[in-house]
Short mmCIF file of C-alpha atoms in Angstrom, two decimals:
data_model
loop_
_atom_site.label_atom_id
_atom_site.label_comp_id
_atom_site.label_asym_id
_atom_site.label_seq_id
_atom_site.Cartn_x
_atom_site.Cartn_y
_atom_site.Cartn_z
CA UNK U 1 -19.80 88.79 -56.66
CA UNK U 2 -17.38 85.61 -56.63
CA UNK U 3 -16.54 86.26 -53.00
CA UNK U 4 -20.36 86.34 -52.22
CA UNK U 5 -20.67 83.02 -53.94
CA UNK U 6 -17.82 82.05 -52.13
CA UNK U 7 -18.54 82.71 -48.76
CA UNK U 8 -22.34 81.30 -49.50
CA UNK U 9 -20.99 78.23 -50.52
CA UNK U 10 -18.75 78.17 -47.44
CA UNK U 11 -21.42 78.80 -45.37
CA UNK U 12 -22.87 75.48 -46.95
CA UNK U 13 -20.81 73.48 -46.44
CA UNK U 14 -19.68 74.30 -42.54
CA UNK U 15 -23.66 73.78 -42.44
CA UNK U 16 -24.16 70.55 -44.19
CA UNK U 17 -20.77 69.23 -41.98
CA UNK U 18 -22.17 70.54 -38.79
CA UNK U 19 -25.70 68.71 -39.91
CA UNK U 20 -23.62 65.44 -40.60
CA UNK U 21 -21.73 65.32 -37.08
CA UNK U 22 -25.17 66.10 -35.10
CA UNK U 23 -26.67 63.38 -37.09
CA UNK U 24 -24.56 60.75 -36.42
CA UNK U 25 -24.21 61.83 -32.68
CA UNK U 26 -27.91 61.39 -32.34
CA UNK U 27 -29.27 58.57 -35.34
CA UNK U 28 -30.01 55.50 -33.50
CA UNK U 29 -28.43 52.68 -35.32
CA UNK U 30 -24.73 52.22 -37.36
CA UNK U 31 -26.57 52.61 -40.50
CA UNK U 32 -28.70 55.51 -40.08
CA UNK U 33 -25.39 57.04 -38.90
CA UNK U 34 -23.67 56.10 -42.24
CA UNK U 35 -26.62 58.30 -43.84
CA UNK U 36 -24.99 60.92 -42.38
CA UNK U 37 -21.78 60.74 -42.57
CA UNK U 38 -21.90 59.59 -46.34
CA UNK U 39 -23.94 62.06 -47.58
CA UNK U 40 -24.10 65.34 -45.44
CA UNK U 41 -20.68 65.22 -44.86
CA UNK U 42 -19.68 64.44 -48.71
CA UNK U 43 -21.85 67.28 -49.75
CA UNK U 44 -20.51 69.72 -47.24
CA UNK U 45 -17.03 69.18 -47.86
CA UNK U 46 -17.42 69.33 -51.65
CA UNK U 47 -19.10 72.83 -51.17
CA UNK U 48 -16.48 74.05 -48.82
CA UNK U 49 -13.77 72.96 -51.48
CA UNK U 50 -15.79 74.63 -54.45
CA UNK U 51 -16.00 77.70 -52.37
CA UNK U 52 -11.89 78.18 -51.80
CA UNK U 53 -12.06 76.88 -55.25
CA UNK U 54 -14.12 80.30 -56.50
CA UNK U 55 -12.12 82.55 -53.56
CA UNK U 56 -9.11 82.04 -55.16
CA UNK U 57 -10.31 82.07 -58.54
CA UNK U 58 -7.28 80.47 -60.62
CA UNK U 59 -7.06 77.64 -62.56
CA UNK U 60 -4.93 75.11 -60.23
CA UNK U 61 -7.20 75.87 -57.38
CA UNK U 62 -10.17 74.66 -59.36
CA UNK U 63 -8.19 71.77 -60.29
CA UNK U 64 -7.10 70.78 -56.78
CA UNK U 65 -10.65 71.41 -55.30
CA UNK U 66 -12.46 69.52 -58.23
CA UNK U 67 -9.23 66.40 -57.44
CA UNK U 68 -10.20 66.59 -54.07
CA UNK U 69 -13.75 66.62 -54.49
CA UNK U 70 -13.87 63.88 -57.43
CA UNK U 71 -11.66 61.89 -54.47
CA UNK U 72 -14.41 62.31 -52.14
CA UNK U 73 -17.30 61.39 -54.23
CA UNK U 74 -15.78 57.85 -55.20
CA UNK U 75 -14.12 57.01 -52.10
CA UNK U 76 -17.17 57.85 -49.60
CA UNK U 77 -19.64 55.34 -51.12
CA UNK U 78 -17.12 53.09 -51.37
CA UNK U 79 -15.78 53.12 -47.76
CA UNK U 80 -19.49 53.11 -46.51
CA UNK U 81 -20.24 50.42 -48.35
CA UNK U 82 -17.62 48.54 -47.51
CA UNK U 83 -17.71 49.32 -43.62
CA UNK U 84 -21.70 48.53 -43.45
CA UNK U 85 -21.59 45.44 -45.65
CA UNK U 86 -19.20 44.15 -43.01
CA UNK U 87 -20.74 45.60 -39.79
CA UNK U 88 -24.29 44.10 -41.20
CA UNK U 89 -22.25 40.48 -41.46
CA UNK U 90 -20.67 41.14 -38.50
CA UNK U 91 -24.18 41.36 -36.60
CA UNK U 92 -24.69 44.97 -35.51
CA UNK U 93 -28.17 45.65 -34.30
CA UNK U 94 -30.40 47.29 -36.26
CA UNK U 95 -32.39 50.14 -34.68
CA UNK U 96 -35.50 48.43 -33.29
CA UNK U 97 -37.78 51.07 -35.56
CA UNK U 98 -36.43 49.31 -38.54
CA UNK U 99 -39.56 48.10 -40.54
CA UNK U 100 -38.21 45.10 -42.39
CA UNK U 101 -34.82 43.64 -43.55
CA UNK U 102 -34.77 41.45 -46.65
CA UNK U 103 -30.94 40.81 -46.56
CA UNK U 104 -30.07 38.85 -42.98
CA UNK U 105 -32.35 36.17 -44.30
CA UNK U 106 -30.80 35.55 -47.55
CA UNK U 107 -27.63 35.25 -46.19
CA UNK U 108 -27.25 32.27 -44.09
CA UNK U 109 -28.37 30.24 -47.02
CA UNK U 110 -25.17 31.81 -48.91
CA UNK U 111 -27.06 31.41 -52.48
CA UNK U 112 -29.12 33.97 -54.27
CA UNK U 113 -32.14 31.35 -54.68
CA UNK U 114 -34.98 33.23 -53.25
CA UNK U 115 -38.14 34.57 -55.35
CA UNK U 116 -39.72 38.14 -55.88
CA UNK U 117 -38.03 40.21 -53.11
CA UNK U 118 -41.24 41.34 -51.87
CA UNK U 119 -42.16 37.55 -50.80
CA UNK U 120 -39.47 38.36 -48.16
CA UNK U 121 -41.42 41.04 -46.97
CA UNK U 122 -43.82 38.96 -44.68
CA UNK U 123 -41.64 37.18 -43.20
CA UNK U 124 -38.98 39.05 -42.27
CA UNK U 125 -40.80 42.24 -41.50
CA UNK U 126 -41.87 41.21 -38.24
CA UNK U 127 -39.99 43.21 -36.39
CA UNK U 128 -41.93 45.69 -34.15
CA UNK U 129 -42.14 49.44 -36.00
CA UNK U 130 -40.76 51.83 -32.98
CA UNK U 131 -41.39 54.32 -31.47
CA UNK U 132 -38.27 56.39 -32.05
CA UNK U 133 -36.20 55.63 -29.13
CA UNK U 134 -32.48 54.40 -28.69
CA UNK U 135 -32.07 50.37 -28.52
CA UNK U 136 -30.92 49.45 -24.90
CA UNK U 137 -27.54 47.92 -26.36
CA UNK B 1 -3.45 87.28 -42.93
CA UNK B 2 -6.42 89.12 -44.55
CA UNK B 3 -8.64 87.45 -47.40
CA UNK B 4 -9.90 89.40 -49.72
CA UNK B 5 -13.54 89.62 -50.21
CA UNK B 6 -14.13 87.65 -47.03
CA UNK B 7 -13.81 89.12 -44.03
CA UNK B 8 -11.60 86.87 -41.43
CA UNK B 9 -14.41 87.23 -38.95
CA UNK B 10 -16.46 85.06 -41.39
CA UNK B 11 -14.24 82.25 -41.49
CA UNK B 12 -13.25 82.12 -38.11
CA UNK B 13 -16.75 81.59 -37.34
CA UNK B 14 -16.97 78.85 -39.58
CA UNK B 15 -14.15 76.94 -38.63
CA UNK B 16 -15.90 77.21 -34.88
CA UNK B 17 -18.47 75.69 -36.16
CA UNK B 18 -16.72 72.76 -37.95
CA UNK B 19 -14.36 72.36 -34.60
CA UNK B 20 -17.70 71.59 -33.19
CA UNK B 21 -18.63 69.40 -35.94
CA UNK B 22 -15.72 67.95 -35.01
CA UNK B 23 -15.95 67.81 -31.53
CA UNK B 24 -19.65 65.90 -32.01
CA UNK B 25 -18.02 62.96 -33.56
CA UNK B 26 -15.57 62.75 -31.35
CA UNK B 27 -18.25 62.22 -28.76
CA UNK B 28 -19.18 59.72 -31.13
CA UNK B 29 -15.87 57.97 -31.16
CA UNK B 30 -16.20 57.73 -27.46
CA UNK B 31 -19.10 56.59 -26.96
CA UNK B 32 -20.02 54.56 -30.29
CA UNK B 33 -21.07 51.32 -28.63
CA UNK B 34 -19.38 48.83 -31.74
CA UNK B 35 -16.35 48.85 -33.64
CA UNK B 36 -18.20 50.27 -37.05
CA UNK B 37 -19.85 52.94 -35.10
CA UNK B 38 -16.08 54.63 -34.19
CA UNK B 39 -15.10 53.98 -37.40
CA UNK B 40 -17.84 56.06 -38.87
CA UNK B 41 -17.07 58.71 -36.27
CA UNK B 42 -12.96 58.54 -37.67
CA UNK B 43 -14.04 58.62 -40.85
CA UNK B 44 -16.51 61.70 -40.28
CA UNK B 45 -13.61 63.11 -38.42
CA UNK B 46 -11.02 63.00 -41.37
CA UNK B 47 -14.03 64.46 -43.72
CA UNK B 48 -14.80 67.52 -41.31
CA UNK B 49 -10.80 67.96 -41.31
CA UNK B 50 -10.76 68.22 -45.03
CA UNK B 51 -13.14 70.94 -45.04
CA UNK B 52 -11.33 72.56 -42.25
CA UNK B 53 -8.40 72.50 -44.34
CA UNK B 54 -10.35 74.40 -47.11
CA UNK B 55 -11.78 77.07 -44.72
CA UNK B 56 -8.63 77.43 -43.13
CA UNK B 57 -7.15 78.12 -46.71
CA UNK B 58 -9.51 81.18 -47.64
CA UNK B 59 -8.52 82.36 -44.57
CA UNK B 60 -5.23 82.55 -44.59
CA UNK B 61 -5.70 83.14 -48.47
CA UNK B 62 -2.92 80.32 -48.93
CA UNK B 63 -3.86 78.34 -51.80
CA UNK B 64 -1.10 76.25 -51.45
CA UNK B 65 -2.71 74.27 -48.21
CA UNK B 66 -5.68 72.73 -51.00
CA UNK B 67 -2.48 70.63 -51.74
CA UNK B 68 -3.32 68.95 -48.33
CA UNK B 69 -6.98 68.57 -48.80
CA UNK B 70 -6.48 66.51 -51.84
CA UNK B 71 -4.24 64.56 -49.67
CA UNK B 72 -6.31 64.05 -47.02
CA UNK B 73 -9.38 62.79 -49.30
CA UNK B 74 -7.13 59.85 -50.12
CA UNK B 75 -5.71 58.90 -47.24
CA UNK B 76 -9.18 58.78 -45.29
CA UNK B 77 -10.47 56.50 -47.54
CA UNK B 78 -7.53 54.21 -46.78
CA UNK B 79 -8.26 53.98 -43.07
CA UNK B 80 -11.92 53.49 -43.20
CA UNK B 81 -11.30 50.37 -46.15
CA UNK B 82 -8.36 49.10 -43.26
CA UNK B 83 -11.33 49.10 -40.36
CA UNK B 84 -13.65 47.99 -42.61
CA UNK B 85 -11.59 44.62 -43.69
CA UNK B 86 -10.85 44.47 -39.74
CA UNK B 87 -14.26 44.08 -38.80
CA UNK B 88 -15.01 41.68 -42.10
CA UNK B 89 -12.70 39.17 -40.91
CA UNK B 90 -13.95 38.79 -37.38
CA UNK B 91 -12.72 42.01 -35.30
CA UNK B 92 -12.53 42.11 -32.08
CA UNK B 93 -14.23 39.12 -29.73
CA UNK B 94 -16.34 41.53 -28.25
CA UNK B 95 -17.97 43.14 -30.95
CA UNK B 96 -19.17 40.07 -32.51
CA UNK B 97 -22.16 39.58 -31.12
CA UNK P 1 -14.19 61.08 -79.67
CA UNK P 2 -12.85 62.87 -82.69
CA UNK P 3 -15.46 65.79 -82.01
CA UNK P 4 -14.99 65.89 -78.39
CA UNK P 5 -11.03 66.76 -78.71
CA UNK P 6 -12.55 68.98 -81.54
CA UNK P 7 -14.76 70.20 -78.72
CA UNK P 8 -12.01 70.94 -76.42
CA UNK P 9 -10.08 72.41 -78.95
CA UNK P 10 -12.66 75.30 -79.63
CA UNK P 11 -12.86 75.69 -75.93
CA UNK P 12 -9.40 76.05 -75.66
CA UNK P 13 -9.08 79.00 -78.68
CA UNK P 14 -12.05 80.51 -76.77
CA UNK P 15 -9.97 81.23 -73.91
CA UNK P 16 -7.30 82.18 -75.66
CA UNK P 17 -9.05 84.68 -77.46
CA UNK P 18 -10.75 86.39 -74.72
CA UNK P 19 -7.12 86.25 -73.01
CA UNK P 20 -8.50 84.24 -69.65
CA UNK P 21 -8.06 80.89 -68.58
CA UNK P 22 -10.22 81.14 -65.47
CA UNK P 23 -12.18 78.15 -65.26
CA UNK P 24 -15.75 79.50 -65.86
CA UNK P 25 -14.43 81.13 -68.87
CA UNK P 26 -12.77 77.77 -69.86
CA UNK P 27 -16.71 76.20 -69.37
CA UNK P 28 -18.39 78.94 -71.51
CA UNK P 29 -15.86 78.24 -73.80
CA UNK P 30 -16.58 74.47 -74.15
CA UNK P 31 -20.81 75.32 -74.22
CA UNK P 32 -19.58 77.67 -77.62
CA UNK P 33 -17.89 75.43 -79.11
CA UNK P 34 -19.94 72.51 -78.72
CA UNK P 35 -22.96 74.86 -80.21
CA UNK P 36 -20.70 75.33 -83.34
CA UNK P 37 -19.89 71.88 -83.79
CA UNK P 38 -23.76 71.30 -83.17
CA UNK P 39 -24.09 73.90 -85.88
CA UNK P 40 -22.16 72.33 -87.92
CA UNK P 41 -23.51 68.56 -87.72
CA UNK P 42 -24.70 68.44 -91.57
CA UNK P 43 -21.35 68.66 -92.86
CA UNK P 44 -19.58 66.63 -90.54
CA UNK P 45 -22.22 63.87 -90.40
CA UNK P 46 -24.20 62.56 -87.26
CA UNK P 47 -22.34 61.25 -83.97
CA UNK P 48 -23.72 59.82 -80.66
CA UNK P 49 -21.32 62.69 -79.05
CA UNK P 50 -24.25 65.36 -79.86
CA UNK P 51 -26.22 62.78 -77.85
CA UNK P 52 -23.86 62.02 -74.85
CA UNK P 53 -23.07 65.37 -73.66
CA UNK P 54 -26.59 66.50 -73.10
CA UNK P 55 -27.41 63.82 -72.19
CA UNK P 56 -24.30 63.64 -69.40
CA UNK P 57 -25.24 67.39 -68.50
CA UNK P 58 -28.73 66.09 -67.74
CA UNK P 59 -27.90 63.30 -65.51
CA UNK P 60 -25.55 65.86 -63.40
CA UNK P 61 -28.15 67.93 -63.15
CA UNK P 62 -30.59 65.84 -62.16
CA UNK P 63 -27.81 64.38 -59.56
CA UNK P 64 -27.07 67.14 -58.17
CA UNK P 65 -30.65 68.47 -57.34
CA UNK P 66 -31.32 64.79 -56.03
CA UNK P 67 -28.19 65.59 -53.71
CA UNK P 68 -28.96 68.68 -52.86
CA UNK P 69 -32.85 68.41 -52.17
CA UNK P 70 -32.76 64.97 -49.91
CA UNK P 71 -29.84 66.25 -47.93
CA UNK P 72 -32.27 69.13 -47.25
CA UNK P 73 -34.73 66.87 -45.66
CA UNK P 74 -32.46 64.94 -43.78
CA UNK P 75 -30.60 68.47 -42.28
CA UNK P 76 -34.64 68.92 -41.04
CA UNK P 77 -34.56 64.97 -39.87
CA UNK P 78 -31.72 65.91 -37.80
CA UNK P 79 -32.27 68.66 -36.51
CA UNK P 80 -35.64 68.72 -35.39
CA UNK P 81 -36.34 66.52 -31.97
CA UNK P 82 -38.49 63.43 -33.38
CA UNK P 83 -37.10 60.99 -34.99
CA UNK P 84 -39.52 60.36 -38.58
CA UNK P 85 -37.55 58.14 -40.08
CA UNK P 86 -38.73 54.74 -41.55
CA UNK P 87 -35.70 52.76 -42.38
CA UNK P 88 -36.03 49.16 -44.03
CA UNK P 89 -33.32 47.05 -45.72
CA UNK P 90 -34.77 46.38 -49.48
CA UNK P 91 -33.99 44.14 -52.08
CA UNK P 92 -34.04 46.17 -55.41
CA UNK P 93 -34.44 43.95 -58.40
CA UNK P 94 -31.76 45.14 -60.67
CA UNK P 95 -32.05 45.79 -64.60
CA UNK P 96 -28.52 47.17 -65.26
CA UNK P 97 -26.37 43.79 -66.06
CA UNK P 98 -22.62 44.53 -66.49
CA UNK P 99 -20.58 45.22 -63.44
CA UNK P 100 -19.68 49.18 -64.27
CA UNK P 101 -22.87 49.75 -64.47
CA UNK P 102 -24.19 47.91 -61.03
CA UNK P 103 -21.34 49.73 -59.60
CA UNK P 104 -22.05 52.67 -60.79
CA UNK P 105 -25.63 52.56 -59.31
CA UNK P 106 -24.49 51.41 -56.41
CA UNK P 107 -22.53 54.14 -55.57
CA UNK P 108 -24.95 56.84 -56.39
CA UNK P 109 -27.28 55.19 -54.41
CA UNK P 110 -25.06 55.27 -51.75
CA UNK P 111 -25.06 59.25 -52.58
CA UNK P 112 -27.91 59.96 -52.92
CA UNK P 113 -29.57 60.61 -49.10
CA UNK P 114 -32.33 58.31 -47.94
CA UNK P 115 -30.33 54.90 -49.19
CA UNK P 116 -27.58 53.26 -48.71
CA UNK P 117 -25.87 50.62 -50.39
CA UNK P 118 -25.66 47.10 -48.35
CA UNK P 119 -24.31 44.34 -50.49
CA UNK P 120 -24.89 43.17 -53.98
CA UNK P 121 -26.38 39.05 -54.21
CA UNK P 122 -23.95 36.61 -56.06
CA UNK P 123 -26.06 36.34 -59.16
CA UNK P 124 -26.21 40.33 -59.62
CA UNK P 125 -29.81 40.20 -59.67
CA UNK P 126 -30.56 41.95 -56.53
CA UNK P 127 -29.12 45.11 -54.75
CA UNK P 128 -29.93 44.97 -50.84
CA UNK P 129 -29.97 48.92 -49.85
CA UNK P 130 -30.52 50.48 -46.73
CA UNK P 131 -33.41 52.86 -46.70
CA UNK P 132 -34.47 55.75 -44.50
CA UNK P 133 -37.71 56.45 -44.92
CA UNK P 134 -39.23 53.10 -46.73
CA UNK P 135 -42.63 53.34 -44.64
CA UNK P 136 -43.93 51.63 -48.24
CA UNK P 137 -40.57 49.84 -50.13
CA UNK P 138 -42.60 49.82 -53.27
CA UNK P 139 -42.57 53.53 -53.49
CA UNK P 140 -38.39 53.62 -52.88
CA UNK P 141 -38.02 50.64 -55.59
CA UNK P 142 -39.85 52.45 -58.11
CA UNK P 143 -38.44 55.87 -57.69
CA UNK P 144 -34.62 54.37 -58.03
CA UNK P 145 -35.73 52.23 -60.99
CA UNK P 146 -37.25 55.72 -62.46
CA UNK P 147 -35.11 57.93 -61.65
CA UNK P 148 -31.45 56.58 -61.10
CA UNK P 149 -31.59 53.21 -62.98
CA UNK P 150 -33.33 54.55 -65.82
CA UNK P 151 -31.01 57.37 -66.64
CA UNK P 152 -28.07 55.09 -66.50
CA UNK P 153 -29.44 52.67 -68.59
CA UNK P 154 -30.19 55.70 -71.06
CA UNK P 155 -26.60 57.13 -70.28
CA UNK P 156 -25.01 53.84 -71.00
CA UNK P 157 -27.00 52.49 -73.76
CA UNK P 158 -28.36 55.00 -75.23
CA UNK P 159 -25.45 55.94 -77.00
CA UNK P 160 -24.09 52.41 -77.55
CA UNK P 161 -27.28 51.65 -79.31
CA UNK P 162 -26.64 54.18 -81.92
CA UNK P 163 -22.73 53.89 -82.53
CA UNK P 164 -20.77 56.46 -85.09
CA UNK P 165 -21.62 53.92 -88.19
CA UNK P 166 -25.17 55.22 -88.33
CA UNK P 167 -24.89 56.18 -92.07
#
């Protein structure tokens, strides 16, 4: 019964990893990307570590696999926010099927004083919705 | 060299399939056409590892190699955070753009 | 805090009874003995603790499905040919004010698939988040403000608004 639950959640998580590299081999922008790799990846990995976790079945494997896990979960949002808060600064394209962006305006003034956020919305969301393919850069 | 329960079959097949995982971001890494991009590629890299750690300890039925795992989570972090601060205080001249 | 090492305590002689110390025996020991101490809340008087731990069970629970159900539809988003996604960068009005908790949301946004964290403004007013599929932004502000923001606020406040001195 454990090993079945086990080799389930194994299966899992080589899934949700395999998911996560596809995804950011084929999303079209940094950011979409980061969806990938924060999430699908997290998630795999923390169901690949549960699963050794419940195949070995004792006490300071559960401990190590929830430490490694309890790692992941605070260090993943953290690095991917850190890494797109300074590729968005840094100017990286955004896929040209992105709808609207509220931010890039607000930030070359460098102070918060801007009204409802959905003011921002005409303006800025002039970009052209896509069609779903890559950006020529 | 056998795990109990789980046949070695099964997670030999599953490591292929995180190699490839594996293999995909590296293609990433290559290609990625900014700095960030290949940084999300390393840092999908490291993650993938971790997990290959894992399956590679139920196969081996080692419990000992979780140590290294929990190892790994941290020090991933760390390089991702280094890029990260790289790229916030300018980078590279051609990737600002 | 009292009742929690109380709590731990029961789990604890649970396992010690039964003469295992695997872990899901160690968790069915803590559910027991927080249903005695739960039992026994007349004599030792009321405590927010009764309140947090369901309340904590809830919001993993509710996390995890979250996790679990939107990484579902992005595995489909990946793997099948079209592109469907919708992304948008949003300003979300925030109602959580002190810095644990705007971190805190922050990074389960950044969890949770179909957003992504950006930057936080300098007043802590507004969270800028990358979404995937914001075809109407209205829609993705609401359902963090319901869902996420909400249950932190309740997490957080909840049971600082009614603190052990309640008679």
């Amino acid at each position: 019964m454990g090993q079945v639950v086990s080799a389930v959640l194994l299966a899992l998580g080589a899934f949700f990893s395999l998911v996560a590299a596809i995804g950011v081999l084929r999303f079209p922008d940094l950011f979409l990307r980061m969806h990938c790799s924060a999430k699908s990846a997290t998630l795999g990995v923390s169901c690949i570590m549960l699963g050794a976790a419940v195949h070995f079945g004792d006490l300071i494997s559960y401990t190590k696999a929830v430490a490694a896990i309890v790692f992941l979960l605070i260090s993943a949002p953290v690095a991917t926010h850190v890494l797109a808060r300074a590729a968005f600064y840094a100017g990286v394209p955004l896929w040209k099927g992105t709808l609207g962006d509220e931010l890039s305006g607000h930030y070359d003034k460098g102070g918060p004083e801007f009204g409802a956020p959905g003011a921002a919305d005409g303006a800025e969301g002039a970009r052209e919705p896509g069609t779903g393919s890559r950006p020529p850069a | 060299m056998e795990a109990k329960g789980i046949p070695t079959v099964f997670t030999e097949i599953l490591s292929g399939i995180l190699v490839v995982a594996v293999v995909l971001a590296f293609i990433r890494l290559a290609r990625g056409p900014s700095l960030p991009d290949r940084a999300v590629a390393l840092d999908l890299v490291a993650t993938i590892v971790i997990g290959l750690i894992g399956v590679y300890a139920v196969m081996t039925s080692e419990a000992r190699f979780l140590d290294l795992a929990v190892v790994l989570a941290l020090i991933a972090f760390l390089g991702t955070v280094a890029f990260a601060r790289f790229i916030a205080k300018g980078g590279l001249p051609w990737d600002r753009s | 805090m009292t009742l929690f090492l109380a709590n731990i305590g029961l789990g604890l002689l649970w396992a010690v009874l039964t003469g295992l110390f695997s872990p899901p025996n160690l968790a069915i020991g803590f559910v027991l003995g927080y249903l005695m101490l739960w039992m026994v809340r007349g004599v030792l008087g009321p405590s927010r603790y009764y309140n947090t731990v369901p309340r904590l069970f809830e919001f993993a629970g509710y996390f995890l499905w979250e996790l679990i159900l939107a990484n579902g539809r992005l595995a489909v988003d990946v793997l099948t040919p079209a592109h469907r996604m919708r992304p948008r960068v949003i300003a979300l009005p925030l109602v959580v004010r002190e810095e644990g908790e705007i971190t805190l949301l922050a990074n389960l946004i950044s969890l949770t698939p179909g957003s992504l964290t950006l930057d936080v403004s300098e007043d802590h007013r507004f969270l800028y988040i990358h979404a995937m599929y914001a075809s109407d932004p209205e829609a993705v502000r609401r359902s963090i403000q319901d869902g996420l923001e909400r249950r932190i606020l309740e997490l957080m406040h909840g049971s600082e608004r009614n603190p052990d001195r309640v008679h």
